Amino acid sequence: LFVILLLSGFFILNRTTVSYNKLSDNYLNTTVNEYSESTNKILSLEYSTCSTLKEALELYEELPAESRREYINGILKNTLKDYDGLVDAWTVWEPNALDGLDNEYANTEFHDETGRFIPYWTKVGTTIECSALTDYDGSFWYENPLRSKTGILIDPNPYEIGGQIIWVCGVAFPIRSANGTPVGVVGIDMSLETLSELLKSAQIYDSGYLSLISSTGLKAVDYDLSTEGQIDPDFETGETKKQFQKASKDLKTFSYYENERGK
C-alpha cells in the first residue's frame, strides 16, 4: 500500500508539474505576444515616419536648386513638432549632390567647412534647434544606410537631453536621386521612454518581468537599470546563444530554464 501511494503521489506530482508548466508557458507566450505587438507598433511608427521623410526628400530635384536646403530644413523641423517621441531629425548629403552649391555654404550657419548639407535638428521639451552634424564621414550611421537597400534600425544608444541621459533608438534611410543613385541619408531618433514605461508596467506573476533586447544582444529595456546598454550574456554563451541566433532567422519563439539569484 505504501509503494502504491508513493507511486501515485509521484505520478500526480509529475502530471501536475507538466500541466502547470504548460499553463505557465501559454501564459508567458500570450503576455509576451501582447507586449511584442505594442512594441512593434511603436517602432513601426518611427520606421514609417522616416520612410515618409525619405520619400519627401527624394523630391528635391523638382525644386529650384537655391530652395532645396530651406525646403528640407522645414520638413525636418516640422517632423519634430508633429511627433512627441522624437528627439532629433537629421540628414547628410554627398558632396554637391543636393544642389551643387556646397562652396557657397562653406562655414555658414548649420554647415562646416565643406559646405555639405548636414543639418541636425534636436528637440528639448518644446524647444527645437539646429546645428551642423560632425564626424559623419566613415560613421556607421551614415555609411551603412547610404549603401543599404532598405535602410537600417540603429541599436539603442545613450543620448543626452536637457542634462539627462536617456535611451534612444534610430532609423536611417538612403536618399536616392531620380536615376537611383544614393545621394544622402535621412534619419530620426526616438526616445525609448514610452516603450520602457510600457514594458516595465507588465506584471508577470509575482516576480517576473519583461526585457527588450536588440538583435545584437544589447539590453534596451530591463528591470535592472544597471544592465541597460549592456550585452545580455545569454546572447554570447552556451546553448541559448544558438537558440537566439536561430530565432533571429526563423522568427519563432523559444523557451529555456536557468537559475537566477539561486532560483
Coordinates of C-alpha atoms in Angstrom, one line a residue:
L1 CA 0.0 0.0 0.0
F2 CA 2.9 2.3 0.8
V3 CA 4.5 1.7 -2.5
I4 CA 1.2 2.3 -4.4
L5 CA 0.7 5.6 -2.5
L6 CA 4.3 6.6 -3.2
L7 CA 4.0 5.8 -7.0
S8 CA 0.5 7.5 -7.1
G9 CA 1.9 10.6 -5.4
F10 CA 4.9 10.7 -7.8
F11 CA 2.5 10.3 -10.8
I12 CA 0.2 13.0 -9.6
L13 CA 3.1 15.4 -8.9
N14 CA 4.6 14.8 -12.3
R15 CA 1.3 15.3 -14.1
T16 CA 0.6 18.5 -12.1
T17 CA 4.1 19.8 -12.8
V18 CA 3.7 19.1 -16.5
S19 CA 0.2 20.8 -16.6
Y20 CA 1.5 23.8 -14.6
N21 CA 4.5 24.3 -16.9
K22 CA 2.2 24.1 -19.9
L23 CA -0.2 26.6 -18.5
S24 CA 2.8 28.8 -17.5
D25 CA 4.3 28.7 -21.0
N26 CA 0.9 29.5 -22.6
Y27 CA 0.5 32.5 -20.2
L28 CA 4.1 33.7 -20.9
N29 CA 3.7 33.4 -24.6
T30 CA 0.3 35.2 -24.6
T31 CA 1.7 38.0 -22.4
V32 CA 4.9 38.4 -24.5
N33 CA 3.0 38.4 -27.8
E34 CA 0.7 41.1 -26.4
Y35 CA 3.6 43.4 -25.4
S36 CA 5.6 42.5 -28.5
E37 CA 2.7 43.7 -30.7
S38 CA 2.6 47.0 -28.7
T39 CA 6.4 47.3 -29.1
N40 CA 6.1 46.7 -32.8
K41 CA 3.5 49.4 -33.2
I42 CA 5.8 52.0 -31.5
L43 CA 8.9 51.0 -33.5
S44 CA 6.9 50.8 -36.8
L45 CA 5.7 54.4 -36.3
E46 CA 9.3 55.5 -36.2
Y47 CA 10.1 53.4 -39.2
S48 CA 7.2 54.7 -41.3
T49 CA 7.9 58.3 -40.2
C50 CA 11.4 58.1 -41.5
S51 CA 10.2 56.3 -44.7
T52 CA 7.9 59.2 -45.3
L53 CA 10.8 61.7 -44.8
K54 CA 12.8 59.7 -47.3
E55 CA 10.1 60.0 -49.9
A56 CA 9.6 63.7 -49.3
L57 CA 13.4 64.4 -49.6
E58 CA 13.6 62.4 -52.8
L59 CA 11.5 65.1 -54.5
Y60 CA 14.4 67.6 -54.2
E61 CA 15.1 67.6 -58.0
E62 CA 11.7 69.1 -58.6
L63 CA 12.6 72.2 -56.7
P64 CA 14.9 75.1 -57.7
A65 CA 18.5 74.4 -56.5
E66 CA 18.5 77.5 -54.3
S67 CA 15.3 76.5 -52.5
R68 CA 16.2 72.9 -51.6
R69 CA 18.0 73.4 -48.3
E70 CA 15.3 75.6 -46.9
Y71 CA 12.6 73.1 -48.0
I72 CA 14.3 70.1 -46.3
N73 CA 15.1 72.1 -43.1
G74 CA 11.4 72.9 -42.9
I75 CA 10.4 69.3 -43.3
L76 CA 12.8 68.1 -40.6
K77 CA 11.7 70.8 -38.1
N78 CA 8.0 70.2 -38.7
T79 CA 8.5 66.4 -38.2
L80 CA 9.9 67.1 -34.7
K81 CA 7.0 69.3 -33.9
D82 CA 4.4 66.7 -35.0
Y83 CA 5.8 63.7 -33.2
D84 CA 6.2 63.9 -29.4
G85 CA 8.5 60.8 -29.0
L86 CA 11.2 62.0 -31.5
V87 CA 14.3 63.7 -30.1
D88 CA 16.1 64.5 -33.4
A89 CA 15.9 64.5 -37.2
W90 CA 18.9 64.8 -39.4
T91 CA 20.2 64.4 -42.9
V92 CA 23.7 64.2 -44.6
W93 CA 24.2 64.6 -48.3
E94 CA 27.1 63.6 -50.5
P95 CA 29.3 66.4 -51.7
N96 CA 27.4 68.7 -54.1
A97 CA 24.7 66.1 -54.5
L98 CA 21.8 68.2 -53.3
D99 CA 22.2 71.5 -55.3
G100 CA 25.8 71.9 -56.4
L101 CA 26.1 74.9 -54.1
D102 CA 28.4 73.5 -51.4
N103 CA 31.1 76.1 -52.0
E104 CA 28.6 78.9 -51.3
Y105 CA 27.6 77.4 -47.9
A106 CA 31.1 76.6 -46.6
N107 CA 31.5 77.7 -43.0
T108 CA 28.0 79.2 -42.8
E109 CA 25.4 78.5 -40.1
F110 CA 24.5 74.8 -39.8
H111 CA 27.3 73.9 -42.2
D112 CA 31.0 73.0 -41.8
E113 CA 34.0 73.9 -43.9
T114 CA 32.9 71.6 -46.7
G115 CA 29.5 73.3 -47.3
R116 CA 27.8 69.9 -47.4
F117 CA 24.2 69.9 -46.3
I118 CA 24.4 68.3 -42.8
P119 CA 21.6 69.8 -40.6
Y120 CA 20.9 68.2 -37.2
W121 CA 17.6 69.2 -35.7
T122 CA 17.0 68.5 -32.0
K123 CA 14.1 68.9 -29.6
V124 CA 14.3 69.5 -25.9
G125 CA 10.8 70.0 -24.5
T126 CA 9.2 72.4 -26.9
T127 CA 12.5 74.0 -28.0
I128 CA 13.7 72.9 -31.4
E129 CA 17.2 73.9 -32.6
C130 CA 19.5 73.1 -35.4
S131 CA 23.3 72.6 -35.6
A132 CA 25.8 71.0 -38.0
L133 CA 26.5 67.3 -37.8
T134 CA 30.0 66.2 -37.1
D135 CA 32.0 63.0 -37.6
Y136 CA 29.7 61.8 -40.3
D137 CA 32.4 60.6 -42.8
G138 CA 33.2 56.9 -42.1
S139 CA 30.4 56.7 -39.4
F140 CA 28.2 53.5 -39.4
W141 CA 25.1 55.6 -39.0
Y142 CA 25.8 57.4 -42.3
E143 CA 27.9 54.9 -44.4
N144 CA 25.7 51.9 -43.7
P145 CA 22.3 53.3 -44.6
L146 CA 23.9 55.1 -47.6
R147 CA 24.7 51.7 -49.1
S148 CA 21.6 49.9 -47.8
K149 CA 18.7 49.0 -50.0
T150 CA 16.1 49.4 -47.3
G151 CA 17.6 51.5 -44.5
I152 CA 18.8 50.4 -41.1
L153 CA 17.5 50.3 -37.5
I154 CA 20.2 51.7 -35.2
D155 CA 20.8 49.9 -31.9
P156 CA 19.6 51.7 -28.8
N157 CA 22.2 54.2 -27.5
P158 CA 22.5 56.8 -24.7
Y159 CA 21.5 60.4 -25.6
E160 CA 21.9 63.5 -23.5
I161 CA 18.9 65.8 -23.5
G162 CA 18.4 68.6 -21.1
G163 CA 21.3 67.5 -19.0
Q164 CA 19.9 64.0 -18.6
I165 CA 20.8 60.7 -20.3
I166 CA 18.0 58.8 -22.0
W167 CA 18.0 55.8 -24.3
V168 CA 17.0 56.3 -27.9
C169 CA 16.8 54.1 -31.0
G170 CA 17.2 55.4 -34.5
V171 CA 16.2 54.7 -38.1
A172 CA 18.1 55.9 -41.1
F173 CA 17.2 55.6 -44.8
P174 CA 19.2 56.2 -48.0
I175 CA 18.1 59.1 -50.2
R176 CA 18.2 58.4 -53.9
S177 CA 18.2 60.6 -57.0
A178 CA 15.7 60.0 -59.8
N179 CA 18.2 57.7 -61.5
G180 CA 18.6 55.5 -58.3
T181 CA 22.0 56.8 -57.2
P182 CA 22.3 57.2 -53.4
V183 CA 22.9 60.9 -52.7
G184 CA 22.4 61.1 -48.9
V185 CA 20.8 59.7 -45.8
V186 CA 17.9 60.9 -43.6
G187 CA 17.5 59.7 -40.0
I188 CA 15.5 60.2 -36.9
D189 CA 15.9 59.1 -33.2
M190 CA 13.1 58.2 -30.9
S191 CA 13.1 58.2 -27.1
L192 CA 12.6 54.7 -25.6
E193 CA 10.9 56.3 -22.5
T194 CA 7.4 55.4 -23.6
L195 CA 8.4 51.9 -24.6
S196 CA 10.3 51.5 -21.3
E197 CA 7.3 52.5 -19.2
L198 CA 5.1 50.2 -21.2
L199 CA 7.3 47.1 -20.7
K200 CA 8.1 47.8 -17.1
S201 CA 4.4 48.1 -16.3
A202 CA 4.0 44.4 -17.2
Q203 CA 3.1 42.1 -14.3
I204 CA 4.4 38.5 -14.8
Y205 CA 3.3 36.5 -11.7
D206 CA 4.9 37.9 -8.5
S207 CA 8.5 38.5 -9.7
G208 CA 8.5 38.2 -13.4
Y209 CA 9.5 41.0 -15.8
L210 CA 10.0 41.8 -19.5
S211 CA 13.2 42.9 -21.2
L212 CA 13.6 44.4 -24.6
I213 CA 16.9 43.2 -26.3
S214 CA 18.2 44.2 -29.7
S215 CA 19.2 41.7 -32.4
T216 CA 22.8 42.2 -31.3
G217 CA 22.0 41.3 -27.7
L218 CA 22.1 44.8 -26.3
K219 CA 19.6 45.4 -23.5
A220 CA 17.4 48.4 -24.3
V221 CA 14.9 48.0 -21.5
D222 CA 15.3 45.9 -18.3
Y223 CA 14.0 45.9 -14.8
D224 CA 17.6 46.3 -13.6
L225 CA 18.6 49.7 -14.8
S226 CA 22.3 49.0 -14.3
T227 CA 22.2 46.4 -17.1
E228 CA 20.6 48.6 -19.7
G229 CA 23.1 49.2 -22.5
Q230 CA 25.0 46.0 -21.8
I231 CA 25.1 42.8 -23.8
D232 CA 22.9 40.1 -22.4
P233 CA 25.1 37.1 -21.5
D234 CA 22.6 34.6 -23.0
F235 CA 23.4 36.1 -26.4
E236 CA 27.1 35.2 -26.0
T237 CA 27.4 31.9 -24.4
G238 CA 26.1 28.3 -24.4
E239 CA 23.0 26.8 -25.8
T240 CA 21.0 30.0 -25.5
K241 CA 23.3 31.7 -27.9
K242 CA 22.5 29.2 -30.6
Q243 CA 18.8 29.5 -29.8
F244 CA 18.8 33.3 -30.2
Q245 CA 20.7 33.0 -33.4
K246 CA 18.2 30.5 -34.8
A247 CA 15.3 32.6 -33.6
S248 CA 16.7 35.7 -35.4
K249 CA 16.5 33.8 -38.6
D250 CA 13.2 31.8 -38.4
L251 CA 11.4 34.4 -36.1
K252 CA 10.0 31.7 -33.9
T253 CA 9.7 31.9 -30.1
F254 CA 11.5 29.6 -27.8
S255 CA 11.8 29.0 -24.0
Y256 CA 14.5 27.9 -21.7
Y257 CA 15.1 27.4 -18.0
E258 CA 18.0 28.8 -16.0
N259 CA 19.0 29.6 -12.4
E260 CA 18.8 33.3 -11.4
R261 CA 19.6 34.5 -7.9
G262 CA 19.5 30.9 -6.7
K263 CA 16.1 30.1 -8.1

